[in-house]
Amino acid sequence: MSCLNLLLLSLALLLSSIPHFASASSSLEEANALLKWKATLQFQNNSKPLSSWRTLPAASTPCNSWFGVGCNHDSSIYMLNLTSSQLNGTLNQFPFSFLHNLSHLELSVNDFFGPIPAQIRLLSKLVYLDLSGNKLSGVIPPEIGMLASLQTLHLHQNNLNGSIPQAIGQLTFLYELALYGNSLEGELPPSFGNLRNLAYLYLDDNMLSGQIPHEFGHLVNLMGN
């Protein structure tokens, strides 16, 4: 093989390896951000649900070894499912700005407390969000209306208060919305009439008042409970 051909082959091999190193680097960045959040959490009954979450060597990913983590073909994290993991802490240090490809986030049935941060808007690819069965408090942040791809939103059985934000009406792909078992008050937002794909709506066990807006007549796909 000539020197030129050998050089071209070496260059081709180098270029083909760049996407792999880039994706591994991105995945490692996501993992390190999750480890910082883990350090803020406490675990009930001496449980160790996140014992598999450990510092990774360079060019490694959490895809095949970390509990509750699912990855895309490029090794980026698309799913985080930590339901019923006896976790205690807040979402204040959750790495919203690092998980660019997260589409499924399930943190239900734990002991998370405090507010839902406005930074949740940064999870722009979310399709499924379940924060139910915790002790989250404060208002539902209007920034949640920026999750344009969201299809399922479960915030039930928390300590949320205030009114239901009009911004939820921006979630036009929403199929299921569960807000029951909180301390929400005020009137139902007319913007709910924009949720033409909504099939399941659970609002009971709150302190809502007023009449049902006539815009609810647009919810033609709504199923009976």
PDB file of C-alpha atoms in Angstrom:
ATOM      1  CA  MET A   1       0.000   0.000   0.000  1.00  0.00           C
ATOM      2  CA  SER A   2       1.352   3.401  -0.962  1.00  0.00           C
ATOM      3  CA  CYS A   3       2.058   6.039   1.631  1.00  0.00           C
ATOM      4  CA  LEU A   4      -0.806   8.151   0.234  1.00  0.00           C
ATOM      5  CA  ASN A   5      -3.311   5.303   0.504  1.00  0.00           C
ATOM      6  CA  LEU A   6      -2.128   4.505   4.019  1.00  0.00           C
ATOM      7  CA  LEU A   7      -2.546   8.156   4.996  1.00  0.00           C
ATOM      8  CA  LEU A   8      -6.056   8.282   3.548  1.00  0.00           C
ATOM      9  CA  LEU A   9      -7.032   5.076   5.363  1.00  0.00           C
ATOM     10  CA  SER A  10      -5.724   6.419   8.670  1.00  0.00           C
ATOM     11  CA  LEU A  11      -7.630   9.665   8.150  1.00  0.00           C
ATOM     12  CA  ALA A  12     -10.851   7.772   7.357  1.00  0.00           C
ATOM     13  CA  LEU A  13     -10.511   5.661  10.519  1.00  0.00           C
ATOM     14  CA  LEU A  14      -9.888   8.777  12.590  1.00  0.00           C
ATOM     15  CA  LEU A  15     -12.932  10.573  11.193  1.00  0.00           C
ATOM     16  CA  SER A  16     -15.170   7.536  11.711  1.00  0.00           C
ATOM     17  CA  SER A  17     -14.241   7.425  15.377  1.00  0.00           C
ATOM     18  CA  ILE A  18     -15.144  11.069  16.065  1.00  0.00           C
ATOM     19  CA  PRO A  19     -18.950  10.519  16.409  1.00  0.00           C
ATOM     20  CA  HIS A  20     -18.332   7.703  18.907  1.00  0.00           C
ATOM     21  CA  PHE A  21     -16.030   9.802  21.077  1.00  0.00           C
ATOM     22  CA  ALA A  22     -18.397  12.782  20.814  1.00  0.00           C
ATOM     23  CA  SER A  23     -21.431  10.753  21.921  1.00  0.00           C
ATOM     24  CA  ALA A  24     -19.465   9.083  24.723  1.00  0.00           C
ATOM     25  CA  SER A  25     -18.258  12.488  25.910  1.00  0.00           C
ATOM     26  CA  SER A  26     -21.817  13.849  25.904  1.00  0.00           C
ATOM     27  CA  SER A  27     -23.109  10.824  27.793  1.00  0.00           C
ATOM     28  CA  LEU A  28     -20.319  11.140  30.349  1.00  0.00           C
ATOM     29  CA  GLU A  29     -21.257  14.791  30.855  1.00  0.00           C
ATOM     30  CA  GLU A  30     -24.871  13.777  31.503  1.00  0.00           C
ATOM     31  CA  ALA A  31     -23.736  11.091  33.943  1.00  0.00           C
ATOM     32  CA  ASN A  32     -21.512  13.481  35.896  1.00  0.00           C
ATOM     33  CA  ALA A  33     -24.385  15.956  36.166  1.00  0.00           C
ATOM     34  CA  LEU A  34     -26.666  13.223  37.542  1.00  0.00           C
ATOM     35  CA  LEU A  35     -23.984  12.230  40.058  1.00  0.00           C
ATOM     36  CA  LYS A  36     -23.945  15.804  41.404  1.00  0.00           C
ATOM     37  CA  TRP A  37     -27.719  15.621  41.862  1.00  0.00           C
ATOM     38  CA  LYS A  38     -27.425  12.207  43.539  1.00  0.00           C
ATOM     39  CA  ALA A  39     -25.045  13.749  46.090  1.00  0.00           C
ATOM     40  CA  THR A  40     -27.875  16.047  47.256  1.00  0.00           C
ATOM     41  CA  LEU A  41     -30.318  13.175  47.891  1.00  0.00           C
ATOM     42  CA  GLN A  42     -30.975  11.036  50.927  1.00  0.00           C
ATOM     43  CA  PHE A  43     -32.143   7.440  50.926  1.00  0.00           C
ATOM     44  CA  GLN A  44     -34.761   5.955  53.227  1.00  0.00           C
ATOM     45  CA  ASN A  45     -34.220   2.853  55.364  1.00  0.00           C
ATOM     46  CA  ASN A  46     -30.541   2.631  54.401  1.00  0.00           C
ATOM     47  CA  SER A  47     -31.589   1.632  50.911  1.00  0.00           C
ATOM     48  CA  LYS A  48     -29.092   1.970  48.091  1.00  0.00           C
ATOM     49  CA  PRO A  49     -31.206   2.242  44.937  1.00  0.00           C
ATOM     50  CA  LEU A  50     -28.584   4.314  43.143  1.00  0.00           C
ATOM     51  CA  SER A  51     -25.558   2.240  44.149  1.00  0.00           C
ATOM     52  CA  SER A  52     -24.913   1.556  40.472  1.00  0.00           C
ATOM     53  CA  TRP A  53     -24.522   5.291  39.834  1.00  0.00           C
ATOM     54  CA  ARG A  54     -20.744   5.579  40.077  1.00  0.00           C
ATOM     55  CA  THR A  55     -18.050   7.725  38.526  1.00  0.00           C
ATOM     56  CA  LEU A  56     -17.363   6.460  35.026  1.00  0.00           C
ATOM     57  CA  PRO A  57     -14.011   6.278  33.247  1.00  0.00           C
ATOM     58  CA  ALA A  58     -13.467   8.287  30.081  1.00  0.00           C
ATOM     59  CA  ALA A  59     -15.286   7.010  26.969  1.00  0.00           C
ATOM     60  CA  SER A  60     -17.763   5.085  29.173  1.00  0.00           C
ATOM     61  CA  THR A  61     -21.503   5.601  29.414  1.00  0.00           C
ATOM     62  CA  PRO A  62     -24.156   4.856  32.065  1.00  0.00           C
ATOM     63  CA  CYS A  63     -26.348   3.128  29.494  1.00  0.00           C
ATOM     64  CA  ASN A  64     -25.861  -0.512  30.463  1.00  0.00           C
ATOM     65  CA  SER A  65     -24.981  -0.253  34.122  1.00  0.00           C
ATOM     66  CA  TRP A  66     -26.974   2.502  35.830  1.00  0.00           C
ATOM     67  CA  PHE A  67     -30.301   1.719  37.478  1.00  0.00           C
ATOM     68  CA  GLY A  68     -33.286   3.479  35.917  1.00  0.00           C
ATOM     69  CA  VAL A  69     -31.387   4.951  32.964  1.00  0.00           C
ATOM     70  CA  GLY A  70     -32.268   4.350  29.320  1.00  0.00           C
ATOM     71  CA  CYS A  71     -30.205   5.545  26.360  1.00  0.00           C
ATOM     72  CA  ASN A  72     -30.639   6.318  22.690  1.00  0.00           C
ATOM     73  CA  HIS A  73     -28.486   4.686  20.015  1.00  0.00           C
ATOM     74  CA  ASP A  74     -26.043   7.581  20.347  1.00  0.00           C
ATOM     75  CA  SER A  75     -25.684   6.861  24.111  1.00  0.00           C
ATOM     76  CA  SER A  76     -27.522  10.031  25.154  1.00  0.00           C
ATOM     77  CA  ILE A  77     -29.990   9.553  28.012  1.00  0.00           C
ATOM     78  CA  TYR A  78     -33.639   9.547  26.942  1.00  0.00           C
ATOM     79  CA  MET A  79     -35.251   7.920  30.014  1.00  0.00           C
ATOM     80  CA  LEU A  80     -34.910   8.290  33.763  1.00  0.00           C
ATOM     81  CA  ASN A  81     -37.283   6.072  35.750  1.00  0.00           C
ATOM     82  CA  LEU A  82     -36.726   6.169  39.515  1.00  0.00           C
ATOM     83  CA  THR A  83     -40.271   5.441  40.638  1.00  0.00           C
ATOM     84  CA  SER A  84     -40.653   3.949  44.148  1.00  0.00           C
ATOM     85  CA  SER A  85     -36.929   4.236  44.872  1.00  0.00           C
ATOM     86  CA  GLN A  86     -37.212   5.674  48.418  1.00  0.00           C
ATOM     87  CA  LEU A  87     -35.511   8.919  47.416  1.00  0.00           C
ATOM     88  CA  ASN A  88     -35.657  12.043  49.565  1.00  0.00           C
ATOM     89  CA  GLY A  89     -34.587  15.456  48.353  1.00  0.00           C
ATOM     90  CA  THR A  90     -35.462  18.304  46.013  1.00  0.00           C
ATOM     91  CA  LEU A  91     -35.366  18.975  42.289  1.00  0.00           C
ATOM     92  CA  ASN A  92     -33.397  22.195  42.780  1.00  0.00           C
ATOM     93  CA  GLN A  93     -30.113  20.616  41.647  1.00  0.00           C
ATOM     94  CA  PHE A  94     -31.610  18.335  39.012  1.00  0.00           C
ATOM     95  CA  PRO A  95     -29.500  18.669  35.826  1.00  0.00           C
ATOM     96  CA  PHE A  96     -32.211  20.105  33.585  1.00  0.00           C
ATOM     97  CA  SER A  97     -29.708  21.873  31.340  1.00  0.00           C
ATOM     98  CA  PHE A  98     -27.680  18.721  30.633  1.00  0.00           C
ATOM     99  CA  LEU A  99     -30.339  16.166  29.680  1.00  0.00           C
ATOM    100  CA  HIS A 100     -31.055  17.545  26.214  1.00  0.00           C
ATOM    101  CA  ASN A 101     -32.614  14.338  24.848  1.00  0.00           C
ATOM    102  CA  LEU A 102     -34.668  13.282  27.867  1.00  0.00           C
ATOM    103  CA  SER A 103     -38.155  12.281  26.749  1.00  0.00           C
ATOM    104  CA  HIS A 104     -39.319  10.177  29.724  1.00  0.00           C
ATOM    105  CA  LEU A 105     -38.933  11.334  33.333  1.00  0.00           C
ATOM    106  CA  GLU A 106     -40.579   9.343  36.118  1.00  0.00           C
ATOM    107  CA  LEU A 107     -39.828  10.231  39.744  1.00  0.00           C
ATOM    108  CA  SER A 108     -43.159   9.144  41.226  1.00  0.00           C
ATOM    109  CA  VAL A 109     -43.782   7.620  44.669  1.00  0.00           C
ATOM    110  CA  ASN A 110     -40.743   9.014  46.440  1.00  0.00           C
ATOM    111  CA  ASP A 111     -40.270  11.784  49.026  1.00  0.00           C
ATOM    112  CA  PHE A 112     -39.268  14.705  46.840  1.00  0.00           C
ATOM    113  CA  PHE A 113     -40.229  18.026  48.394  1.00  0.00           C
ATOM    114  CA  GLY A 114     -39.990  21.704  47.571  1.00  0.00           C
ATOM    115  CA  PRO A 115     -41.036  23.419  44.343  1.00  0.00           C
ATOM    116  CA  ILE A 116     -41.022  22.249  40.763  1.00  0.00           C
ATOM    117  CA  PRO A 117     -38.229  24.449  39.328  1.00  0.00           C
ATOM    118  CA  ALA A 118     -38.958  26.730  36.388  1.00  0.00           C
ATOM    119  CA  GLN A 119     -35.891  25.167  34.714  1.00  0.00           C
ATOM    120  CA  ILE A 120     -38.060  22.193  33.851  1.00  0.00           C
ATOM    121  CA  ARG A 121     -38.715  24.106  30.636  1.00  0.00           C
ATOM    122  CA  LEU A 122     -35.220  23.069  29.491  1.00  0.00           C
ATOM    123  CA  LEU A 123     -36.353  19.456  29.053  1.00  0.00           C
ATOM    124  CA  SER A 124     -37.759  20.430  25.690  1.00  0.00           C
ATOM    125  CA  LYS A 125     -38.090  16.862  24.364  1.00  0.00           C
ATOM    126  CA  LEU A 126     -40.166  15.515  27.248  1.00  0.00           C
ATOM    127  CA  VAL A 127     -43.093  13.354  26.197  1.00  0.00           C
ATOM    128  CA  TYR A 128     -43.826  11.740  29.577  1.00  0.00           C
ATOM    129  CA  LEU A 129     -43.498  13.503  32.953  1.00  0.00           C
ATOM    130  CA  ASP A 130     -44.576  11.849  36.220  1.00  0.00           C
ATOM    131  CA  LEU A 131     -43.807  13.579  39.524  1.00  0.00           C
ATOM    132  CA  SER A 132     -46.822  12.144  41.361  1.00  0.00           C
ATOM    133  CA  GLY A 133     -46.903  10.669  44.850  1.00  0.00           C
ATOM    134  CA  ASN A 134     -44.329  13.007  46.371  1.00  0.00           C
ATOM    135  CA  LYS A 135     -44.414  16.050  48.679  1.00  0.00           C
ATOM    136  CA  LEU A 136     -43.803  18.728  46.094  1.00  0.00           C
ATOM    137  CA  SER A 137     -45.187  22.138  47.081  1.00  0.00           C
ATOM    138  CA  GLY A 138     -45.685  25.590  45.657  1.00  0.00           C
ATOM    139  CA  VAL A 139     -47.371  26.441  42.401  1.00  0.00           C
ATOM    140  CA  ILE A 140     -47.307  24.590  39.109  1.00  0.00           C
ATOM    141  CA  PRO A 141     -44.723  26.661  37.205  1.00  0.00           C
ATOM    142  CA  PRO A 142     -46.167  28.225  34.029  1.00  0.00           C
ATOM    143  CA  GLU A 143     -42.911  27.243  32.297  1.00  0.00           C
ATOM    144  CA  ILE A 144     -44.300  23.719  32.142  1.00  0.00           C
ATOM    145  CA  GLY A 145     -46.334  25.001  29.210  1.00  0.00           C
ATOM    146  CA  MET A 146     -43.105  25.214  27.201  1.00  0.00           C
ATOM    147  CA  LEU A 147     -42.819  21.404  27.052  1.00  0.00           C
ATOM    148  CA  ALA A 148     -44.430  21.399  23.649  1.00  0.00           C
ATOM    149  CA  SER A 149     -44.127  17.645  22.998  1.00  0.00           C
ATOM    150  CA  LEU A 150     -45.621  16.527  26.323  1.00  0.00           C
ATOM    151  CA  GLN A 151     -48.293  13.822  26.076  1.00  0.00           C
ATOM    152  CA  THR A 152     -48.576  12.688  29.709  1.00  0.00           C
ATOM    153  CA  LEU A 153     -48.398  14.976  32.756  1.00  0.00           C
ATOM    154  CA  HIS A 154     -48.856  13.445  36.219  1.00  0.00           C
ATOM    155  CA  LEU A 155     -48.553  15.820  39.174  1.00  0.00           C
ATOM    156  CA  HIS A 156     -51.202  14.213  41.380  1.00  0.00           C
ATOM    157  CA  GLN A 157     -50.919  13.454  45.088  1.00  0.00           C
ATOM    158  CA  ASN A 158     -48.526  16.232  46.043  1.00  0.00           C
ATOM    159  CA  ASN A 159     -48.892  19.463  48.043  1.00  0.00           C
ATOM    160  CA  LEU A 160     -49.190  21.823  45.096  1.00  0.00           C
ATOM    161  CA  ASN A 161     -51.251  25.002  45.571  1.00  0.00           C
ATOM    162  CA  GLY A 162     -52.292  28.122  43.733  1.00  0.00           C
ATOM    163  CA  SER A 163     -54.219  28.148  40.496  1.00  0.00           C
ATOM    164  CA  ILE A 164     -53.780  25.923  37.475  1.00  0.00           C
ATOM    165  CA  PRO A 165     -51.667  27.970  35.036  1.00  0.00           C
ATOM    166  CA  GLN A 166     -53.175  29.038  31.741  1.00  0.00           C
ATOM    167  CA  ALA A 167     -49.922  27.883  30.116  1.00  0.00           C
ATOM    168  CA  ILE A 168     -50.986  24.231  30.388  1.00  0.00           C
ATOM    169  CA  GLY A 169     -53.299  25.039  27.493  1.00  0.00           C
ATOM    170  CA  GLN A 170     -50.186  25.275  25.301  1.00  0.00           C
ATOM    171  CA  LEU A 171     -49.590  21.519  25.637  1.00  0.00           C
ATOM    172  CA  THR A 172     -51.603  20.671  22.555  1.00  0.00           C
ATOM    173  CA  PHE A 173     -50.294  17.091  22.328  1.00  0.00           C
ATOM    174  CA  LEU A 174     -51.372  16.300  25.889  1.00  0.00           C
ATOM    175  CA  TYR A 175     -53.268  13.009  26.132  1.00  0.00           C
ATOM    176  CA  GLU A 176     -53.455  12.524  29.908  1.00  0.00           C
ATOM    177  CA  LEU A 177     -53.428  15.151  32.672  1.00  0.00           C
ATOM    178  CA  ALA A 178     -53.633  14.186  36.365  1.00  0.00           C
ATOM    179  CA  LEU A 179     -53.632  16.947  38.996  1.00  0.00           C
ATOM    180  CA  TYR A 180     -55.855  15.373  41.654  1.00  0.00           C
ATOM    181  CA  GLY A 181     -54.977  15.185  45.339  1.00  0.00           C
ATOM    182  CA  ASN A 182     -53.377  18.621  45.690  1.00  0.00           C
ATOM    183  CA  SER A 183     -54.519  21.975  47.105  1.00  0.00           C
ATOM    184  CA  LEU A 184     -55.124  23.711  43.797  1.00  0.00           C
ATOM    185  CA  GLU A 185     -57.692  26.502  43.862  1.00  0.00           C
ATOM    186  CA  GLY A 186     -59.408  29.019  41.671  1.00  0.00           C
ATOM    187  CA  GLU A 187     -61.198  28.545  38.384  1.00  0.00           C
ATOM    188  CA  LEU A 188     -60.360  26.166  35.598  1.00  0.00           C
ATOM    189  CA  PRO A 189     -58.425  27.949  32.845  1.00  0.00           C
ATOM    190  CA  PRO A 190     -60.343  28.429  29.574  1.00  0.00           C
ATOM    191  CA  SER A 191     -57.091  27.582  27.765  1.00  0.00           C
ATOM    192  CA  PHE A 192     -57.855  23.916  28.484  1.00  0.00           C
ATOM    193  CA  GLY A 193     -60.070  24.161  25.423  1.00  0.00           C
ATOM    194  CA  ASN A 194     -56.883  23.995  23.321  1.00  0.00           C
ATOM    195  CA  LEU A 195     -56.133  20.460  24.530  1.00  0.00           C
ATOM    196  CA  ARG A 196     -57.922  18.788  21.640  1.00  0.00           C
ATOM    197  CA  ASN A 197     -55.993  15.513  22.087  1.00  0.00           C
ATOM    198  CA  LEU A 198     -56.818  15.196  25.789  1.00  0.00           C
ATOM    199  CA  ALA A 199     -58.481  11.880  26.608  1.00  0.00           C
ATOM    200  CA  TYR A 200     -58.030  11.644  30.397  1.00  0.00           C
ATOM    201  CA  LEU A 201     -58.386  14.506  32.866  1.00  0.00           C
ATOM    202  CA  TYR A 202     -58.224  14.070  36.660  1.00  0.00           C
ATOM    203  CA  LEU A 203     -58.809  17.154  38.817  1.00  0.00           C
ATOM    204  CA  ASP A 204     -60.672  15.837  41.859  1.00  0.00           C
ATOM    205  CA  ASP A 205     -59.670  16.314  45.504  1.00  0.00           C
ATOM    206  CA  ASN A 206     -58.597  19.938  45.102  1.00  0.00           C
ATOM    207  CA  MET A 207     -60.222  23.255  46.068  1.00  0.00           C
ATOM    208  CA  LEU A 208     -61.249  24.417  42.605  1.00  0.00           C
ATOM    209  CA  SER A 209     -64.174  26.798  42.235  1.00  0.00           C
ATOM    210  CA  GLY A 210     -66.292  28.474  39.600  1.00  0.00           C
ATOM    211  CA  GLN A 211     -68.002  27.109  36.554  1.00  0.00           C
ATOM    212  CA  ILE A 212     -66.661  24.769  33.916  1.00  0.00           C
ATOM    213  CA  PRO A 213     -65.556  27.011  31.019  1.00  0.00           C
ATOM    214  CA  HIS A 214     -67.566  26.590  27.832  1.00  0.00           C
ATOM    215  CA  GLU A 215     -64.223  26.005  26.038  1.00  0.00           C
ATOM    216  CA  PHE A 216     -64.261  22.509  27.551  1.00  0.00           C
ATOM    217  CA  GLY A 217     -66.771  21.718  24.823  1.00  0.00           C
ATOM    218  CA  HIS A 218     -63.798  21.514  22.457  1.00  0.00           C
ATOM    219  CA  LEU A 219     -62.445  18.463  24.314  1.00  0.00           C
ATOM    220  CA  VAL A 220     -64.169  16.004  22.010  1.00  0.00           C
ATOM    221  CA  ASN A 221     -61.730  13.169  22.770  1.00  0.00           C
ATOM    222  CA  LEU A 222     -62.253  13.301  26.531  1.00  0.00           C
ATOM    223  CA  MET A 223     -63.108   9.891  27.984  1.00  0.00           C
ATOM    224  CA  GLY A 224     -65.443   9.356  30.934  1.00  0.00           C
ATOM    225  CA  ASN A 225     -63.827   8.327  34.226  1.00  0.00           C
TER     226      ASN A 225
END
